[in-house]
Amino acid sequence: MKAMVIRKFGGPEVLHLERRSRPKPAPHEVLVRVQAADVNAVDCATRRGFGSGAAVLTFPAILGWAFSGVVDTLGVNVTRFRRGDLVYGMAGSPQRSGAYAEYISVPMLDVAFKPRNISHAAAATVPAEALAVIQGLDTLHLNPGAHLAIISTSARVVTLAALLAGEQGLRVVGPAEGGLMLDGALLIGGGSLEPTLRVLKPGARIVELLNGLSSGPPHPQVTSLQIHPGGFQLEYVTQLIEQGLWQVDVDETFPLAAAVQAHRLHEQQPSALNIALTIS
């Protein structure tokens, strides 16, 4: 199969298109024929040698965690899907990657049915953002009525976070709105911590996700969270998208062979664009 491989850490130029062996699914896994893969801050940080993904990477390595595609082969213990199902999900970041390739094998519990009303390219950009929001809110575990700030350079992340926070009875406010003190905050995909730290209640936390690198020196009220796969969490996100409650699209697409250009564009406008590689 074709795959975008790195053999050392560095700039976008370390990405090279190569032929690799097609993975074989374990008994509890599905082999997915990848149609599109997300390009995000974690991918770029890992390629440069930073973050938890780089710490466990072995060369040669195939980057990419979030993807959308078609179920090609089922492990012998898989009952949840059938061959030909359209699915999306995230590989076991940071221990596993491999979405920048024609095929990826992942546990069946890590994928969900793709929303029917969006393209594979758009779907590939959903899992990392959606799981960051869901798992960030779960980590904060705020009570109804609590004041929450959402900090992100992505408008659609803010939209989803506000939607899900509202379902939990949380009051979403700006970091410095009306002199209110915050019960918690989410920092997803970039933004400044300082204004929010000044208005956190004693003991309140900021949960930071999907930044690739920590946004600054350790702070006792900041928790950097590594998101993990969650197929059942994505099933709920699929419902939101199909019901029109969360609008998602993709800003830029590149073929797999142009992954170098995709990474360069992401680094010029980090977290401001949703970028996907189209693979099949």
mmCIF file of C-alpha atoms in Angstrom:
data_model
loop_
_atom_site.group_PDB
_atom_site.id
_atom_site.type_symbol
_atom_site.label_atom_id
_atom_site.label_comp_id
_atom_site.label_asym_id
_atom_site.label_seq_id
_atom_site.Cartn_x
_atom_site.Cartn_y
_atom_site.Cartn_z
ATOM 1 C CA MET A 1 0.000 0.000 0.000
ATOM 2 C CA LYS A 2 1.003 3.650 -0.378
ATOM 3 C CA ALA A 3 1.853 5.469 2.846
ATOM 4 C CA MET A 4 3.415 8.769 3.903
ATOM 5 C CA VAL A 5 6.422 7.811 6.019
ATOM 6 C CA ILE A 6 8.968 9.639 8.152
ATOM 7 C CA ARG A 7 12.406 8.180 8.974
ATOM 8 C CA LYS A 8 13.550 11.032 11.211
ATOM 9 C CA PHE A 9 12.120 14.075 12.974
ATOM 10 C CA GLY A 10 12.148 17.400 11.207
ATOM 11 C CA GLY A 11 10.248 19.806 8.998
ATOM 12 C CA PRO A 12 7.549 18.869 6.476
ATOM 13 C CA GLU A 13 10.241 17.749 4.044
ATOM 14 C CA VAL A 14 10.871 14.575 6.113
ATOM 15 C CA LEU A 15 7.547 13.171 4.837
ATOM 16 C CA HIS A 16 8.071 10.723 1.964
ATOM 17 C CA LEU A 17 5.630 8.574 -0.015
ATOM 18 C CA GLU A 18 6.628 4.897 0.187
ATOM 19 C CA ARG A 19 5.249 1.409 -0.315
ATOM 20 C CA ARG A 20 4.498 -0.425 2.923
ATOM 21 C CA SER A 21 2.911 -3.761 3.790
ATOM 22 C CA ARG A 22 -0.833 -3.699 4.324
ATOM 23 C CA PRO A 23 -1.656 -4.262 8.012
ATOM 24 C CA LYS A 24 -3.591 -7.353 9.077
ATOM 25 C CA PRO A 25 -6.437 -6.885 11.561
ATOM 26 C CA ALA A 26 -6.210 -8.608 14.931
ATOM 27 C CA PRO A 27 -9.303 -10.580 16.054
ATOM 28 C CA HIS A 28 -10.953 -7.474 17.591
ATOM 29 C CA GLU A 29 -9.915 -5.051 14.831
ATOM 30 C CA VAL A 30 -11.270 -3.763 11.537
ATOM 31 C CA LEU A 31 -9.073 -3.034 8.535
ATOM 32 C CA VAL A 32 -10.226 0.301 7.099
ATOM 33 C CA ARG A 33 -9.513 1.439 3.535
ATOM 34 C CA VAL A 34 -8.721 5.059 4.331
ATOM 35 C CA GLN A 35 -10.459 7.700 2.241
ATOM 36 C CA ALA A 36 -9.198 10.757 4.132
ATOM 37 C CA ALA A 37 -6.963 11.600 7.094
ATOM 38 C CA ASP A 38 -6.854 14.652 9.329
ATOM 39 C CA VAL A 39 -3.833 16.981 9.483
ATOM 40 C CA ASN A 40 -3.665 18.602 12.915
ATOM 41 C CA ALA A 41 -1.363 20.111 15.521
ATOM 42 C CA VAL A 42 -0.502 16.760 17.070
ATOM 43 C CA ASP A 43 0.595 15.354 13.706
ATOM 44 C CA CYS A 44 2.861 18.335 13.073
ATOM 45 C CA ALA A 45 4.330 18.350 16.588
ATOM 46 C CA THR A 46 5.043 14.615 16.401
ATOM 47 C CA ARG A 47 6.759 15.032 13.040
ATOM 48 C CA ARG A 48 9.040 17.655 14.607
ATOM 49 C CA GLY A 49 9.865 15.323 17.514
ATOM 50 C CA PHE A 50 7.744 16.943 20.224
ATOM 51 C CA GLY A 51 4.926 15.720 22.441
ATOM 52 C CA SER A 52 3.790 12.323 23.678
ATOM 53 C CA GLY A 53 3.413 10.931 20.164
ATOM 54 C CA ALA A 54 7.077 11.497 19.357
ATOM 55 C CA ALA A 55 8.160 9.925 22.648
ATOM 56 C CA VAL A 56 6.800 6.509 21.608
ATOM 57 C CA LEU A 57 7.428 6.700 17.860
ATOM 58 C CA THR A 58 9.740 4.208 16.160
ATOM 59 C CA PHE A 59 11.121 4.699 12.663
ATOM 60 C CA PRO A 60 10.101 4.283 9.943
ATOM 61 C CA ALA A 61 6.734 5.645 11.052
ATOM 62 C CA ILE A 62 3.431 6.467 9.388
ATOM 63 C CA LEU A 63 1.837 9.566 10.901
ATOM 64 C CA GLY A 64 -1.857 10.356 11.228
ATOM 65 C CA TRP A 65 -4.398 9.483 13.910
ATOM 66 C CA ALA A 66 -7.859 10.644 12.751
ATOM 67 C CA PHE A 67 -9.384 9.183 9.591
ATOM 68 C CA SER A 68 -12.512 8.322 7.622
ATOM 69 C CA GLY A 69 -12.917 5.347 5.317
ATOM 70 C CA VAL A 70 -14.551 2.045 4.389
ATOM 71 C CA VAL A 71 -14.397 -1.228 6.327
ATOM 72 C CA ASP A 72 -12.384 -3.638 4.186
ATOM 73 C CA THR A 73 -11.722 -6.668 6.400
ATOM 74 C CA LEU A 74 -13.093 -7.826 9.748
ATOM 75 C CA GLY A 75 -11.148 -9.498 12.535
ATOM 76 C CA VAL A 76 -12.618 -12.842 13.508
ATOM 77 C CA ASN A 77 -14.210 -11.439 16.700
ATOM 78 C CA VAL A 78 -15.752 -8.320 15.136
ATOM 79 C CA THR A 79 -19.545 -8.236 15.205
ATOM 80 C CA ARG A 80 -20.270 -4.506 15.260
ATOM 81 C CA PHE A 81 -19.475 -3.752 11.596
ATOM 82 C CA ARG A 82 -19.733 -5.310 8.163
ATOM 83 C CA ARG A 83 -17.488 -5.086 5.127
ATOM 84 C CA GLY A 84 -18.330 -1.924 3.191
ATOM 85 C CA ASP A 85 -19.524 0.112 6.177
ATOM 86 C CA LEU A 86 -18.497 3.770 6.131
ATOM 87 C CA VAL A 87 -16.686 4.607 9.367
ATOM 88 C CA TYR A 88 -14.524 7.242 10.993
ATOM 89 C CA GLY A 89 -12.426 7.352 14.116
ATOM 90 C CA MET A 90 -9.073 7.869 15.737
ATOM 91 C CA ALA A 91 -6.235 5.424 16.209
ATOM 92 C CA GLY A 92 -4.818 4.864 19.683
ATOM 93 C CA SER A 93 -2.939 8.129 20.105
ATOM 94 C CA PRO A 94 -0.126 8.374 20.927
ATOM 95 C CA GLN A 95 0.842 4.695 20.880
ATOM 96 C CA ARG A 96 -0.558 4.010 17.410
ATOM 97 C CA SER A 97 -0.752 6.089 14.305
ATOM 98 C CA GLY A 98 -0.900 5.167 10.628
ATOM 99 C CA ALA A 99 -3.767 7.102 9.040
ATOM 100 C CA TYR A 100 -1.530 8.635 6.331
ATOM 101 C CA ALA A 101 -1.860 5.420 4.354
ATOM 102 C CA GLU A 102 -4.262 3.510 2.144
ATOM 103 C CA TYR A 103 -5.163 1.128 4.982
ATOM 104 C CA ILE A 104 -5.198 1.246 8.779
ATOM 105 C CA SER A 105 -6.162 -1.473 11.261
ATOM 106 C CA VAL A 106 -7.843 -0.315 14.474
ATOM 107 C CA PRO A 107 -9.908 -1.845 17.304
ATOM 108 C CA MET A 108 -13.593 -1.947 16.442
ATOM 109 C CA LEU A 109 -14.434 0.079 19.572
ATOM 110 C CA ASP A 110 -12.308 2.981 18.260
ATOM 111 C CA VAL A 111 -14.491 3.669 15.202
ATOM 112 C CA ALA A 112 -18.066 4.775 14.568
ATOM 113 C CA PHE A 113 -20.395 5.005 11.597
ATOM 114 C CA LYS A 114 -19.519 8.074 9.544
ATOM 115 C CA PRO A 115 -22.148 10.840 9.347
ATOM 116 C CA ARG A 116 -24.051 10.287 6.105
ATOM 117 C CA ASN A 117 -24.411 13.974 5.271
ATOM 118 C CA ILE A 118 -20.730 14.942 5.100
ATOM 119 C CA SER A 119 -17.770 13.887 2.951
ATOM 120 C CA HIS A 120 -14.967 11.592 4.045
ATOM 121 C CA ALA A 121 -12.611 14.596 4.020
ATOM 122 C CA ALA A 122 -14.855 16.540 6.410
ATOM 123 C CA ALA A 123 -15.444 13.462 8.576
ATOM 124 C CA ALA A 124 -11.706 12.889 9.004
ATOM 125 C CA THR A 125 -11.354 16.293 10.659
ATOM 126 C CA VAL A 126 -14.063 15.543 13.242
ATOM 127 C CA PRO A 127 -12.725 12.875 15.664
ATOM 128 C CA ALA A 128 -9.817 14.769 17.230
ATOM 129 C CA GLU A 129 -11.860 17.918 17.856
ATOM 130 C CA ALA A 130 -15.017 16.132 18.996
ATOM 131 C CA LEU A 131 -13.221 13.742 21.337
ATOM 132 C CA ALA A 132 -11.216 16.628 22.792
ATOM 133 C CA VAL A 133 -14.434 18.466 23.652
ATOM 134 C CA ILE A 134 -16.217 15.431 25.095
ATOM 135 C CA GLN A 135 -13.272 14.172 27.113
ATOM 136 C CA GLY A 136 -12.343 17.665 28.255
ATOM 137 C CA LEU A 137 -15.833 18.226 29.654
ATOM 138 C CA ASP A 138 -15.772 14.783 31.278
ATOM 139 C CA THR A 139 -12.457 15.625 32.945
ATOM 140 C CA LEU A 140 -13.734 18.953 34.299
ATOM 141 C CA HIS A 141 -16.903 17.233 35.576
ATOM 142 C CA LEU A 142 -18.636 20.498 36.467
ATOM 143 C CA ASN A 143 -22.025 20.713 38.160
ATOM 144 C CA PRO A 144 -25.047 22.287 36.406
ATOM 145 C CA GLY A 145 -24.968 26.056 36.699
ATOM 146 C CA ALA A 146 -21.165 26.236 36.751
ATOM 147 C CA HIS A 147 -19.448 28.952 34.698
ATOM 148 C CA LEU A 148 -17.258 27.581 31.903
ATOM 149 C CA ALA A 149 -14.965 29.377 29.453
ATOM 150 C CA ILE A 150 -14.067 27.816 26.092
ATOM 151 C CA ILE A 151 -10.799 28.947 24.543
ATOM 152 C CA SER A 152 -10.008 27.891 20.973
ATOM 153 C CA THR A 153 -8.935 29.376 17.674
ATOM 154 C CA SER A 154 -11.473 27.096 15.949
ATOM 155 C CA ALA A 155 -15.015 28.446 15.706
ATOM 156 C CA ARG A 156 -16.492 24.996 15.231
ATOM 157 C CA VAL A 157 -14.759 23.675 18.367
ATOM 158 C CA VAL A 158 -16.308 26.527 20.342
ATOM 159 C CA THR A 159 -19.713 25.739 18.795
ATOM 160 C CA LEU A 160 -19.579 22.052 19.753
ATOM 161 C CA ALA A 161 -18.234 22.752 23.230
ATOM 162 C CA ALA A 162 -20.975 25.295 23.878
ATOM 163 C CA LEU A 163 -23.632 22.849 22.610
ATOM 164 C CA LEU A 164 -22.465 19.972 24.812
ATOM 165 C CA ALA A 165 -21.862 22.224 27.813
ATOM 166 C CA GLY A 166 -25.392 23.561 27.475
ATOM 167 C CA GLU A 167 -26.742 20.001 27.512
ATOM 168 C CA GLN A 168 -24.987 19.568 30.867
ATOM 169 C CA GLY A 169 -26.562 22.736 32.250
ATOM 170 C CA LEU A 170 -23.288 24.691 32.255
ATOM 171 C CA ARG A 171 -23.154 28.449 31.691
ATOM 172 C CA VAL A 172 -20.670 29.249 28.913
ATOM 173 C CA VAL A 173 -19.116 32.686 29.397
ATOM 174 C CA GLY A 174 -16.179 34.685 28.092
ATOM 175 C CA PRO A 175 -12.966 34.536 30.156
ATOM 176 C CA ALA A 176 -13.475 38.073 31.460
ATOM 177 C CA GLU A 177 -17.247 38.458 31.183
ATOM 178 C CA GLY A 178 -18.790 40.793 33.719
ATOM 179 C CA GLY A 179 -16.211 40.092 36.394
ATOM 180 C CA LEU A 180 -17.439 36.503 36.790
ATOM 181 C CA MET A 181 -15.101 33.969 38.344
ATOM 182 C CA LEU A 182 -14.849 30.715 36.423
ATOM 183 C CA ASP A 183 -15.499 27.201 37.689
ATOM 184 C CA GLY A 184 -13.474 25.752 34.817
ATOM 185 C CA ALA A 185 -12.210 26.266 31.279
ATOM 186 C CA LEU A 186 -11.377 24.262 28.172
ATOM 187 C CA LEU A 187 -8.372 25.208 26.032
ATOM 188 C CA ILE A 188 -8.583 23.275 22.765
ATOM 189 C CA GLY A 189 -6.286 23.743 19.801
ATOM 190 C CA GLY A 190 -4.615 26.979 20.804
ATOM 191 C CA GLY A 191 -5.245 30.252 22.573
ATOM 192 C CA SER A 192 -3.918 32.243 25.505
ATOM 193 C CA LEU A 193 -4.155 30.933 29.057
ATOM 194 C CA GLU A 194 -3.260 34.115 30.903
ATOM 195 C CA PRO A 195 -6.600 36.001 30.847
ATOM 196 C CA THR A 196 -8.430 32.870 32.004
ATOM 197 C CA LEU A 197 -5.997 32.020 34.791
ATOM 198 C CA ARG A 198 -6.671 35.433 36.320
ATOM 199 C CA VAL A 199 -10.412 34.733 36.689
ATOM 200 C CA LEU A 200 -10.362 31.081 37.812
ATOM 201 C CA LYS A 201 -11.899 30.316 41.182
ATOM 202 C CA PRO A 202 -9.546 28.731 43.738
ATOM 203 C CA GLY A 203 -9.323 25.026 42.954
ATOM 204 C CA ALA A 204 -10.839 25.423 39.484
ATOM 205 C CA ARG A 205 -9.013 23.972 36.484
ATOM 206 C CA ILE A 206 -8.223 24.616 32.851
ATOM 207 C CA VAL A 207 -8.118 21.418 30.791
ATOM 208 C CA GLU A 208 -5.830 21.780 27.780
ATOM 209 C CA LEU A 209 -6.177 19.484 24.760
ATOM 210 C CA LEU A 210 -5.114 19.059 21.141
ATOM 211 C CA ASN A 211 -2.324 21.622 21.205
ATOM 212 C CA GLY A 212 0.456 19.305 20.113
ATOM 213 C CA LEU A 213 2.688 20.970 22.682
ATOM 214 C CA SER A 214 1.899 22.429 26.071
ATOM 215 C CA SER A 215 1.036 26.111 25.835
ATOM 216 C CA GLY A 216 3.530 27.118 28.498
ATOM 217 C CA PRO A 217 5.291 26.207 31.759
ATOM 218 C CA PRO A 218 3.409 23.839 34.108
ATOM 219 C CA HIS A 219 0.741 25.544 36.197
ATOM 220 C CA PRO A 220 -1.056 23.921 39.144
ATOM 221 C CA GLN A 221 -4.475 24.818 37.722
ATOM 222 C CA VAL A 222 -3.770 23.560 34.179
ATOM 223 C CA THR A 223 -4.214 19.900 33.217
ATOM 224 C CA SER A 224 -2.844 18.796 29.824
ATOM 225 C CA LEU A 225 -4.982 15.883 28.682
ATOM 226 C CA GLN A 226 -4.114 13.250 26.072
ATOM 227 C CA ILE A 227 -7.303 12.391 24.202
ATOM 228 C CA HIS A 228 -8.045 8.727 23.532
ATOM 229 C CA PRO A 229 -10.174 6.909 20.936
ATOM 230 C CA GLY A 230 -13.871 6.588 21.576
ATOM 231 C CA GLY A 231 -16.149 4.968 19.032
ATOM 232 C CA PHE A 232 -19.291 5.217 21.154
ATOM 233 C CA GLN A 233 -18.589 8.894 21.890
ATOM 234 C CA LEU A 234 -18.305 9.462 18.138
ATOM 235 C CA GLU A 235 -21.642 7.708 17.559
ATOM 236 C CA TYR A 236 -23.265 10.549 19.506
ATOM 237 C CA VAL A 237 -21.341 13.111 17.455
ATOM 238 C CA THR A 238 -22.626 11.413 14.297
ATOM 239 C CA GLN A 239 -26.182 12.010 15.501
ATOM 240 C CA LEU A 240 -25.474 15.703 16.138
ATOM 241 C CA ILE A 241 -24.027 16.151 12.647
ATOM 242 C CA GLU A 242 -26.810 14.229 10.882
ATOM 243 C CA GLN A 243 -29.452 16.244 12.774
ATOM 244 C CA GLY A 244 -27.787 19.479 11.664
ATOM 245 C CA LEU A 245 -26.929 20.519 15.221
ATOM 246 C CA TRP A 246 -23.186 20.754 14.484
ATOM 247 C CA GLN A 247 -22.049 21.969 11.076
ATOM 248 C CA VAL A 248 -18.671 20.688 9.907
ATOM 249 C CA ASP A 249 -16.766 21.068 6.679
ATOM 250 C CA VAL A 250 -13.183 20.993 5.473
ATOM 251 C CA ASP A 251 -11.223 24.096 4.493
ATOM 252 C CA GLU A 252 -8.439 22.514 2.434
ATOM 253 C CA THR A 253 -7.770 19.072 0.973
ATOM 254 C CA PHE A 254 -4.550 17.650 -0.443
ATOM 255 C CA PRO A 255 -3.789 14.279 -2.014
ATOM 256 C CA LEU A 256 -1.634 11.957 0.095
ATOM 257 C CA ALA A 257 1.373 12.687 -2.112
ATOM 258 C CA ALA A 258 1.084 16.381 -1.168
ATOM 259 C CA ALA A 259 1.292 15.833 2.593
ATOM 260 C CA VAL A 260 4.364 18.080 2.715
ATOM 261 C CA GLN A 261 2.308 21.020 1.415
ATOM 262 C CA ALA A 262 -0.540 20.189 3.823
ATOM 263 C CA HIS A 263 1.831 20.286 6.801
ATOM 264 C CA ARG A 264 3.368 23.550 5.640
ATOM 265 C CA LEU A 265 -0.065 25.148 5.358
ATOM 266 C CA HIS A 266 -1.061 23.928 8.815
ATOM 267 C CA GLU A 267 2.063 25.395 10.360
ATOM 268 C CA GLN A 268 1.339 28.752 8.692
ATOM 269 C CA GLN A 269 -2.177 28.843 10.181
ATOM 270 C CA PRO A 270 -2.164 26.417 13.138
ATOM 271 C CA SER A 271 -5.628 25.386 14.317
ATOM 272 C CA ALA A 272 -7.265 28.022 12.103
ATOM 273 C CA LEU A 273 -7.966 25.609 9.235
ATOM 274 C CA ASN A 274 -9.401 22.118 8.971
ATOM 275 C CA ILE A 275 -7.099 20.255 6.577
ATOM 276 C CA ALA A 276 -7.473 16.713 5.245
ATOM 277 C CA LEU A 277 -5.449 14.379 3.069
ATOM 278 C CA THR A 278 -7.546 12.511 0.506
ATOM 279 C CA ILE A 279 -6.152 9.047 0.030
ATOM 280 C CA SER A 280 -8.481 6.790 -2.008
#
